[in-house]
Amino acid sequence: MNDVEALTRCLELAREAVDAGDEAFGSLLVDGDGRVLREDRNRVGSGDPTAHPEIALVHWAVARYSAVERASMTVYTSGEHCAMCAAAHAWAGLGPIVFAGSTAQLTRWRSSWGAAPSPVRPLALHDVAPGIVARGPFEEFTAELEGLHGEVARRDSDERGR
């Protein structure tokens, strides 16, 4: 599986999340041989604001694999890890992160829409976990990601207006 194929699946999961009333994030955990071990999408609509797919993948991997095995795994994700997810990833000792869209992009988009700011400072993942190898953003996903996050921002704005 190459980066574009994996990130395409992450955006499909992000779409599933949006359609379920959640935020637009989806992630894959891939082993060193390129096999998808697990995938998940954002589930904050469950009432748990920490139900990010990256956290779910960390918990799953820690419960099943040794530190050596986890270090060879790659997390593919629709959006750069937030501070919480970056810290969990680093503590769990997972390998590289490949992300379609960056924190800086999402912050810019949300600001332009007048969306509420995040309750957590929007840090780049290297500001939280400088030792993690990461690749992204990928320009070919920018328009689709902006559309997905815009849909969530409009929905949230409509719900606040009621």
XYZ file of C-alpha atoms in Angstrom:
162
model
C 0.000 0.000 0.000
C 1.441 3.376 -0.938
C 0.879 6.721 0.791
C -1.810 7.948 -1.604
C -3.802 4.699 -1.389
C -3.632 4.703 2.403
C -4.566 8.381 2.681
C -7.449 7.886 0.245
C -8.846 5.276 2.645
C -8.339 7.702 5.538
C -10.459 10.279 3.733
C -13.147 7.648 3.116
C -13.168 7.012 6.877
C -13.313 10.770 7.507
C -16.379 10.937 5.229
C -17.965 8.084 7.220
C -17.291 10.060 10.399
C -18.923 13.210 9.011
C -21.935 11.210 7.800
C -22.276 9.784 11.335
C -22.233 13.282 12.882
C -18.598 13.210 13.962
C -15.587 15.297 13.001
C -13.766 14.607 9.721
C -10.918 12.297 10.740
C -9.987 8.758 9.762
C -6.825 6.723 10.357
C -5.106 3.433 9.493
C -2.485 1.433 11.363
C -0.189 -0.364 8.913
C 2.522 -2.903 9.732
C 6.063 -2.864 8.364
C 5.008 -5.064 5.436
C 2.288 -2.623 4.360
C -0.673 -4.624 5.696
C -3.531 -2.679 7.273
C -3.864 -3.940 10.831
C -6.684 -1.682 11.978
C -8.646 1.345 10.877
C -10.906 3.744 12.708
C -12.676 7.055 12.372
C -13.500 9.903 14.677
C -16.161 8.997 17.256
C -16.451 12.131 19.395
C -20.201 12.108 18.742
C -20.365 9.299 21.314
C -19.909 11.968 23.972
C -16.207 11.257 24.522
C -14.220 14.235 23.184
C -11.053 12.096 23.225
C -12.505 9.454 20.862
C -10.047 10.284 18.097
C -9.104 7.450 15.728
C -5.399 7.897 16.468
C -6.015 7.282 20.186
C -8.071 4.173 19.398
C -5.239 2.826 17.229
C -2.669 3.494 19.978
C -4.763 1.611 22.553
C -5.319 -1.281 20.164
C -1.620 -1.565 19.228
C -0.364 -1.320 22.814
C -2.698 -4.136 23.865
C -1.467 -6.481 21.118
C 2.110 -5.722 20.083
C 5.535 -5.344 21.657
C 7.420 -2.066 21.613
C 9.679 -3.409 18.847
C 6.683 -4.367 16.701
C 4.965 -1.008 17.291
C 8.070 0.885 16.187
C 7.762 -0.661 12.713
C 4.133 0.441 12.271
C 2.982 3.510 10.361
C -0.111 5.537 11.151
C -1.820 7.069 8.138
C -4.330 9.747 8.975
C -6.513 12.316 7.280
C -5.245 15.094 9.542
C -2.033 15.785 11.395
C -2.215 14.523 14.971
C -3.474 16.935 17.603
C -1.336 17.410 20.719
C -3.168 14.638 22.591
C -2.782 12.125 19.768
C 0.843 13.066 19.049
C 1.745 12.542 22.707
C -0.042 9.168 22.842
C 1.673 8.087 19.613
C 5.094 9.009 21.000
C 4.492 7.348 24.390
C 3.334 4.157 22.622
C 6.451 4.126 20.453
C 4.657 3.812 17.141
C 6.613 4.466 13.954
C 6.062 7.168 11.324
C 2.957 9.265 10.788
C 1.742 10.123 7.297
C -0.987 12.782 7.188
C -3.086 14.197 4.365
C -3.778 17.621 5.891
C -1.875 19.718 8.409
C -2.858 21.377 11.655
C -1.924 24.729 10.116
C -4.325 24.158 7.209
C -7.195 23.146 9.487
C -6.577 26.105 11.786
C -6.627 28.506 8.814
C -9.818 27.004 7.403
C -11.641 27.043 10.727
C -10.629 30.642 11.350
C -11.853 31.709 7.886
C -15.256 30.137 8.614
C -15.547 31.784 12.025
C -15.595 28.359 13.699
C -15.001 28.074 17.421
C -11.334 27.637 18.310
C -10.036 24.331 19.563
C -9.904 23.919 23.355
C -6.283 22.760 22.879
C -3.546 24.854 21.263
C -3.182 23.740 17.618
C 0.426 22.599 17.693
C 2.272 20.866 14.907
C 2.999 17.272 15.883
C 6.763 17.948 15.946
C 6.145 20.615 18.597
C 4.712 17.860 20.813
C 6.751 14.830 19.747
C 9.895 15.995 17.934
C 11.311 12.491 17.464
C 8.482 11.191 15.297
C 9.162 10.789 11.588
C 6.272 12.370 9.688
C 5.252 13.120 6.105
C 2.548 15.525 5.039
C 0.537 17.392 4.076
C -0.325 16.027 0.633
C -1.598 18.742 -1.703
C -3.799 16.355 -3.703
C -6.114 15.977 -0.679
C -6.446 19.666 0.251
C -9.726 20.454 -1.520
C -11.499 17.329 -0.293
C -10.328 17.859 3.283
C -11.369 21.504 3.265
C -14.797 20.431 2.014
C -15.219 17.782 4.724
C -14.131 20.095 7.534
C -16.273 22.904 6.098
C -19.293 20.623 6.186
C -18.642 19.932 9.881
C -18.154 23.641 10.640
C -21.455 24.536 8.917
C -23.279 21.748 10.748
C -21.840 22.859 14.093
C -22.735 26.489 13.359
C -26.305 25.510 12.458
C -26.610 23.506 15.695
C -25.309 26.460 17.769
C -27.822 28.744 16.024
C -30.824 26.672 17.086
